[in-house]
PDB file of C-alpha atoms in Angstrom:
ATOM      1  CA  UNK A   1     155.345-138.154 -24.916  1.00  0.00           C
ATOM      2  CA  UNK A   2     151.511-137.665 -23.963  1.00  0.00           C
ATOM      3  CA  UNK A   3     149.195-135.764 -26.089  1.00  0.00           C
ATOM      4  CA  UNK A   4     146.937-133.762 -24.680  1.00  0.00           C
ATOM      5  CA  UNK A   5     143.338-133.272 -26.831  1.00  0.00           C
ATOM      6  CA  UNK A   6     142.249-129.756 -25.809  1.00  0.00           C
ATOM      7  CA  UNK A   7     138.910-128.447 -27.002  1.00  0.00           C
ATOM      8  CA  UNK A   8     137.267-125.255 -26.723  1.00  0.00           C
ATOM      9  CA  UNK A   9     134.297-125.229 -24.762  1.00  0.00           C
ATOM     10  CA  UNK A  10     131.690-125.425 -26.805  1.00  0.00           C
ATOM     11  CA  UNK A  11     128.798-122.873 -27.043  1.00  0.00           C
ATOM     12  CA  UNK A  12     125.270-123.583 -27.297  1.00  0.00           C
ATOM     13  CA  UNK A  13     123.482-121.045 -29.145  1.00  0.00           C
ATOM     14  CA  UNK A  14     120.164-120.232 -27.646  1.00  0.00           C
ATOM     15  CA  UNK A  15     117.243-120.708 -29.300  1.00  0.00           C
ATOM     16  CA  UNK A  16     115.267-118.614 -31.465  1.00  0.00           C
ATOM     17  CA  UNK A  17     111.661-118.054 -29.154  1.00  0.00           C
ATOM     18  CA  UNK A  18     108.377-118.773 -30.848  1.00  0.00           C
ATOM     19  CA  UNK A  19     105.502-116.381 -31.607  1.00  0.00           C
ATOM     20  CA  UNK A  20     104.137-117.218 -28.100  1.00  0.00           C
ATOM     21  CA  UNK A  21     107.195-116.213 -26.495  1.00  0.00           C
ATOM     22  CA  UNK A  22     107.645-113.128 -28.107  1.00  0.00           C
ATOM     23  CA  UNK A  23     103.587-112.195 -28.073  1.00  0.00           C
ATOM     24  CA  UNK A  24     104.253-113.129 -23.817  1.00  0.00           C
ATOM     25  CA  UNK A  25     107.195-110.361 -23.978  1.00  0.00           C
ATOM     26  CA  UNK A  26     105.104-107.652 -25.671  1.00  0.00           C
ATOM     27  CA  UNK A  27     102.191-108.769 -22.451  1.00  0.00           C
ATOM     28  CA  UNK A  28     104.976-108.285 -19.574  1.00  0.00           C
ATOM     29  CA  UNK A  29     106.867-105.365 -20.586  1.00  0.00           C
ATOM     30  CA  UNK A  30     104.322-102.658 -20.156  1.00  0.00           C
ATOM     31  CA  UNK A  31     105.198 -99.313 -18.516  1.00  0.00           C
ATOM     32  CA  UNK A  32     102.534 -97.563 -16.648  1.00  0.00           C
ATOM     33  CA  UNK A  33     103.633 -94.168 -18.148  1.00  0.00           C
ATOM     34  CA  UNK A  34     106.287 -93.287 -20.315  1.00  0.00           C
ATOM     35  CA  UNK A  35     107.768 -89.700 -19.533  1.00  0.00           C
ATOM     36  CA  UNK A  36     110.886 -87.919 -20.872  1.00  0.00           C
ATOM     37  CA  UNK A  37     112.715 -88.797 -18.095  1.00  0.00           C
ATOM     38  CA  UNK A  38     112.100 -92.338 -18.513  1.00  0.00           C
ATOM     39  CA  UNK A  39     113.381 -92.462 -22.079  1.00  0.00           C
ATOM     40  CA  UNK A  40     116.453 -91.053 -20.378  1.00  0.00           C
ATOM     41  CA  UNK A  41     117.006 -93.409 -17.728  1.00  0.00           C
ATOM     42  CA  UNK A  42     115.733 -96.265 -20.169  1.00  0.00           C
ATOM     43  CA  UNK A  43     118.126 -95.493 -22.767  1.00  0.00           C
ATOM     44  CA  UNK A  44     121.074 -94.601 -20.322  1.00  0.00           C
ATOM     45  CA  UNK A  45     120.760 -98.345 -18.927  1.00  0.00           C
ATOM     46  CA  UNK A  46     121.115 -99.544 -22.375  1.00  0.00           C
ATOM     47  CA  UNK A  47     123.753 -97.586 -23.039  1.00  0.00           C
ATOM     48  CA  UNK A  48     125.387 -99.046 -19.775  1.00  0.00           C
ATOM     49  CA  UNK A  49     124.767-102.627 -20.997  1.00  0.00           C
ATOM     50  CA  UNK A  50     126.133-102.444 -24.573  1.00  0.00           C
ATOM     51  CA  UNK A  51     129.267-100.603 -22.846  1.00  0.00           C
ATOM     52  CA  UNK A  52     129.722-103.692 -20.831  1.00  0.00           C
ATOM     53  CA  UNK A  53     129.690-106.046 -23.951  1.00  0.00           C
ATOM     54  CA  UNK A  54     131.660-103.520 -25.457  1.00  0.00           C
ATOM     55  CA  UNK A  55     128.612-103.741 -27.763  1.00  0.00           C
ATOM     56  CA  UNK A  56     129.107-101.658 -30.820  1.00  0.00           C
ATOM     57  CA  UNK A  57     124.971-100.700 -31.606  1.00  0.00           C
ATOM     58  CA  UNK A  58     122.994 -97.378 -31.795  1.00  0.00           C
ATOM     59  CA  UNK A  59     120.156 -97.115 -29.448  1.00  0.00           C
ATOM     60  CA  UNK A  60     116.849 -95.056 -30.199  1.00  0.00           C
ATOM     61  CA  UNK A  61     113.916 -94.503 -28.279  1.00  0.00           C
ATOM     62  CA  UNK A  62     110.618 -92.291 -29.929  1.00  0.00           C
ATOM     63  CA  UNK A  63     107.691 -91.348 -28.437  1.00  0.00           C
ATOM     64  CA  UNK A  64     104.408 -90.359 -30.574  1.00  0.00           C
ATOM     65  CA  UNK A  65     107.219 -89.324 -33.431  1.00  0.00           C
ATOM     66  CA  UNK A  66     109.669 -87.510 -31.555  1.00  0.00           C
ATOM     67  CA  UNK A  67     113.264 -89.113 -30.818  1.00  0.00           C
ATOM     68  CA  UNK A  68     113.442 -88.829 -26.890  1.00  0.00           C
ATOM     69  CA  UNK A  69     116.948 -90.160 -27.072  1.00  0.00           C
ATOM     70  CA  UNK A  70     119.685 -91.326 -29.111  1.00  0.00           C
ATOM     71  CA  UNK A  71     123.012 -92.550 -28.854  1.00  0.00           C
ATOM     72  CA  UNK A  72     125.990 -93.964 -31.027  1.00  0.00           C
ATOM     73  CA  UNK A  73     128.780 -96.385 -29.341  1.00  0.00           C
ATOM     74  CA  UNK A  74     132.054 -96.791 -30.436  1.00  0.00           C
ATOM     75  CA  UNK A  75     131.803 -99.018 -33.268  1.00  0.00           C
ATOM     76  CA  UNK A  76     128.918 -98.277 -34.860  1.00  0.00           C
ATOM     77  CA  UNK A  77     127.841 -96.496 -38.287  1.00  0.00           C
ATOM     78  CA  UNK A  78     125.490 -94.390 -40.016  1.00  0.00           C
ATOM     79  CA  UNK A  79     123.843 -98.075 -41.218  1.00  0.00           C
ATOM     80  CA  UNK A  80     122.913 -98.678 -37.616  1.00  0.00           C
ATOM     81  CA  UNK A  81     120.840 -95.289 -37.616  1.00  0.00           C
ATOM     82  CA  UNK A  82     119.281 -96.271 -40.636  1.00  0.00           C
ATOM     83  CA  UNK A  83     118.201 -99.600 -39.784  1.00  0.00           C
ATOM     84  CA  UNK A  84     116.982 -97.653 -36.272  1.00  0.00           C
ATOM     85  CA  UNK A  85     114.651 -96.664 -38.308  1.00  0.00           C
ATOM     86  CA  UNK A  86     113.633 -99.126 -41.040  1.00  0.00           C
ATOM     87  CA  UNK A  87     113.029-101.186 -37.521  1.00  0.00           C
ATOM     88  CA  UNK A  88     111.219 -98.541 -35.738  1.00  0.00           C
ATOM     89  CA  UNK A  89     108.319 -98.058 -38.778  1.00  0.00           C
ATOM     90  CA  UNK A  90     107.889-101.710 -38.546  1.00  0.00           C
ATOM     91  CA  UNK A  91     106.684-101.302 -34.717  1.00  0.00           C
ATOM     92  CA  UNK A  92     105.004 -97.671 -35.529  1.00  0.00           C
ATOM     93  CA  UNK A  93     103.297-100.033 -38.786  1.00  0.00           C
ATOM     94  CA  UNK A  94     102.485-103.060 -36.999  1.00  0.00           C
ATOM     95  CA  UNK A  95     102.718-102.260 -33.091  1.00  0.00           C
ATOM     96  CA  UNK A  96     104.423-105.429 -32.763  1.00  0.00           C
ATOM     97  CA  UNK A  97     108.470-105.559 -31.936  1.00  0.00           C
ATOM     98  CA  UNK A  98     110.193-106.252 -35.089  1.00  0.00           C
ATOM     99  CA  UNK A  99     111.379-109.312 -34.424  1.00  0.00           C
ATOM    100  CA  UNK A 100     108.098-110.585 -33.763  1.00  0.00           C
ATOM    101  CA  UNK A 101     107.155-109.269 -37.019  1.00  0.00           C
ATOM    102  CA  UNK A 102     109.425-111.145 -38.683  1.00  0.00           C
ATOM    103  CA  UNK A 103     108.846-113.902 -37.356  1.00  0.00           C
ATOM    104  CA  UNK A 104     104.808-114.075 -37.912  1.00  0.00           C
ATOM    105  CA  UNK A 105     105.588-114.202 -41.363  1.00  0.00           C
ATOM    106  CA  UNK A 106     108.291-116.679 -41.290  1.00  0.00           C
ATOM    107  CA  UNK A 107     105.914-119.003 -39.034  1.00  0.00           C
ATOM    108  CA  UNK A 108     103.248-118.850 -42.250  1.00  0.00           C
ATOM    109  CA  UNK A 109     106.594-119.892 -44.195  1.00  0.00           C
ATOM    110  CA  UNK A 110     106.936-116.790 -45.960  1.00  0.00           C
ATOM    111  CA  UNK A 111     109.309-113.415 -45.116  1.00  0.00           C
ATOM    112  CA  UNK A 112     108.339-110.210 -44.364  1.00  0.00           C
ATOM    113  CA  UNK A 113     109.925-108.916 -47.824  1.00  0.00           C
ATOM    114  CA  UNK A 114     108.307-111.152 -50.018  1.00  0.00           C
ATOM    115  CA  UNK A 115     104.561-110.901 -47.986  1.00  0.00           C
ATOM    116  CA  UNK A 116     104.271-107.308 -46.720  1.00  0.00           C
ATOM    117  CA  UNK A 117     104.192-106.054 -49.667  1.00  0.00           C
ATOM    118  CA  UNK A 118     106.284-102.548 -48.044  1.00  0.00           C
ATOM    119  CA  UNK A 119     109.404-101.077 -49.577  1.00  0.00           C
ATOM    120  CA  UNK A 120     112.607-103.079 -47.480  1.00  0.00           C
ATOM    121  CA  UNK A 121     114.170 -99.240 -47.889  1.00  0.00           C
ATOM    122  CA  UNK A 122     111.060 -98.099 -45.555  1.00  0.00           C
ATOM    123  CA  UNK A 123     111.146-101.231 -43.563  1.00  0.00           C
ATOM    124  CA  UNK A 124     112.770-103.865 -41.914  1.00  0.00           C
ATOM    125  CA  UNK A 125     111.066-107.129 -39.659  1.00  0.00           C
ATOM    126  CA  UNK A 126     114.636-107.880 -38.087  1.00  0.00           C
ATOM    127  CA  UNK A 127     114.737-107.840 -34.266  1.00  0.00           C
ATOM    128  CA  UNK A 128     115.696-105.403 -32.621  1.00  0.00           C
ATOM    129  CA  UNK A 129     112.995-102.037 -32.137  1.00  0.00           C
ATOM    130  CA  UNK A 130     110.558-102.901 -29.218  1.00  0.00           C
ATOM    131  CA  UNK A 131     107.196-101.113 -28.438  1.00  0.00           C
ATOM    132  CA  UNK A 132     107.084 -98.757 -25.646  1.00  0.00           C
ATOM    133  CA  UNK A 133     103.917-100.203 -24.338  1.00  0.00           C
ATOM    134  CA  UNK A 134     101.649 -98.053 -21.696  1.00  0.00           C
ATOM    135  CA  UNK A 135      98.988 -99.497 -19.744  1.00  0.00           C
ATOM    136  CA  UNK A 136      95.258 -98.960 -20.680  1.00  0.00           C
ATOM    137  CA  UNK A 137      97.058 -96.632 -23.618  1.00  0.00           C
ATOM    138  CA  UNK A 138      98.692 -98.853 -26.108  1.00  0.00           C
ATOM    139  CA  UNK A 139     101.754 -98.511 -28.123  1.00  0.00           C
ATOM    140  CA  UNK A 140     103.252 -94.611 -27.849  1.00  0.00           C
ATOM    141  CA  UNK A 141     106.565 -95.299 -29.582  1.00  0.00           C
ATOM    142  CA  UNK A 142     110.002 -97.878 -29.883  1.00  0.00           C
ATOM    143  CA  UNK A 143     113.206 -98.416 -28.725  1.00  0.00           C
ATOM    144  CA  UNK A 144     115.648 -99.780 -30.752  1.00  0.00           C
ATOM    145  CA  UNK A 145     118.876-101.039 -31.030  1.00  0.00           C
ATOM    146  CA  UNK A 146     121.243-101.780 -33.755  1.00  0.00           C
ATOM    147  CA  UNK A 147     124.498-103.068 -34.617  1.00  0.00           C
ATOM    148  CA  UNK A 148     124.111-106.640 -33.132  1.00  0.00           C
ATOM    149  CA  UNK A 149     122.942-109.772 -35.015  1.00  0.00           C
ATOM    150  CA  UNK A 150     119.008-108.991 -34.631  1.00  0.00           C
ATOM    151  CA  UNK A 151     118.254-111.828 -32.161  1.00  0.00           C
ATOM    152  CA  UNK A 152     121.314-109.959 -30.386  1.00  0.00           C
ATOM    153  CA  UNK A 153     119.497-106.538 -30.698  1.00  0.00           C
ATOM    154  CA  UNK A 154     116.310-107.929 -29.636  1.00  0.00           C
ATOM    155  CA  UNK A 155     117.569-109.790 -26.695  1.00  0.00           C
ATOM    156  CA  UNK A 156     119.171-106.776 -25.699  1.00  0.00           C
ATOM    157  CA  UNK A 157     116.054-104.345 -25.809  1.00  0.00           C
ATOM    158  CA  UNK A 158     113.947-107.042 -23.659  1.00  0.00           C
ATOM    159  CA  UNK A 159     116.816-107.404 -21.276  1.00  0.00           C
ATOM    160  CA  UNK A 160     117.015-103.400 -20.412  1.00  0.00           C
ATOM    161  CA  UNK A 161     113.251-103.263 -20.891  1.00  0.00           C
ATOM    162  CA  UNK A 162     113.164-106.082 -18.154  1.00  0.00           C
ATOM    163  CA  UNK A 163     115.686-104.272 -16.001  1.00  0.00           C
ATOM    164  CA  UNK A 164     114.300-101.169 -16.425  1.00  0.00           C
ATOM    165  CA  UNK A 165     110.434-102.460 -15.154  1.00  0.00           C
ATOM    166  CA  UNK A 166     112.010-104.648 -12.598  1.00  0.00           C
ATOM    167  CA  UNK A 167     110.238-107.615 -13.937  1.00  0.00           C
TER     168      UNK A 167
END
């Protein structure tokens, strides 16, 4: 009799990007306006690619304080709308993503909880809410998605975002 060693393919994980890559991402994924409609479309192609991954997040998208669009996938909970926002006031606070919030602090060996100095109820430096970025304008609001580990929510904001700008 012969036995057979099987393994399971073993998965890589990606790794985590630096400051510089995530500072590059914030300088490519600029709109050069941001209308209603785009919030739609924007959010609808997120929507598309969490369906596909049978992703179970909540996606978010705010302009100058007003929620343009929202949606909840199968899956998800009332915690994912709450961390929307936690996530969100980082990128309103900061006009960073997040993520790259986060990790700024980590990369001066410290967290965002023990160095902000903001209430973690208020706010959260996990990855995942991404500046809507307008040309010669600045920041004008977030989208955001959670549900995901946050690299996973982040990953999946820049994707659409990338998509979305054809970039």
């Amino acid at each position: 009799m012969t036995h057979r060693s099987e393994s399971a393919p073993k998965v890589t994980p990606e790794p985590t990007p630096t400051v510089e890559e995530l500072e590059a991402q914030e300088r490519r994924l600029v709109f050069r306006r941001f209308t209603h409609d785009d919030a739609w479309a924007l959010g609808s192609l997120l929507v598309e690619l969490a369906r596909e991954r049978q992703a179970p997040v909540a996606i978010d998208i705010h302009r100058a304080g007003q929620q343009l669009f929202h949606a909840a996938l199968p899956g998800s909970t009332p915690d994912n709308d709450a961390w929307i926002a936690r996530k969100r006031r980082v990128v309103e606070r900061y006009g960073s993503a997040s993520y790259l919030v986060g990790a700024r602090f980590r990369a001066k060996g410290t967290t965002f909880e023990e160095s902000s100095r903001l209430d973690p109820d208020t706010y959260a430096a996990h990855g995942g809410s991404f500046p809507v970025i307008v040309a010669d304008v600045g920041v004008i609001g977030a989208v955001t998605v959670s549900g995901l580990p946050q690299l996973q929510d982040h990953r999946l904001v820049v994707e659409a975002l990338e998509r979305f700008l054809d970039l």
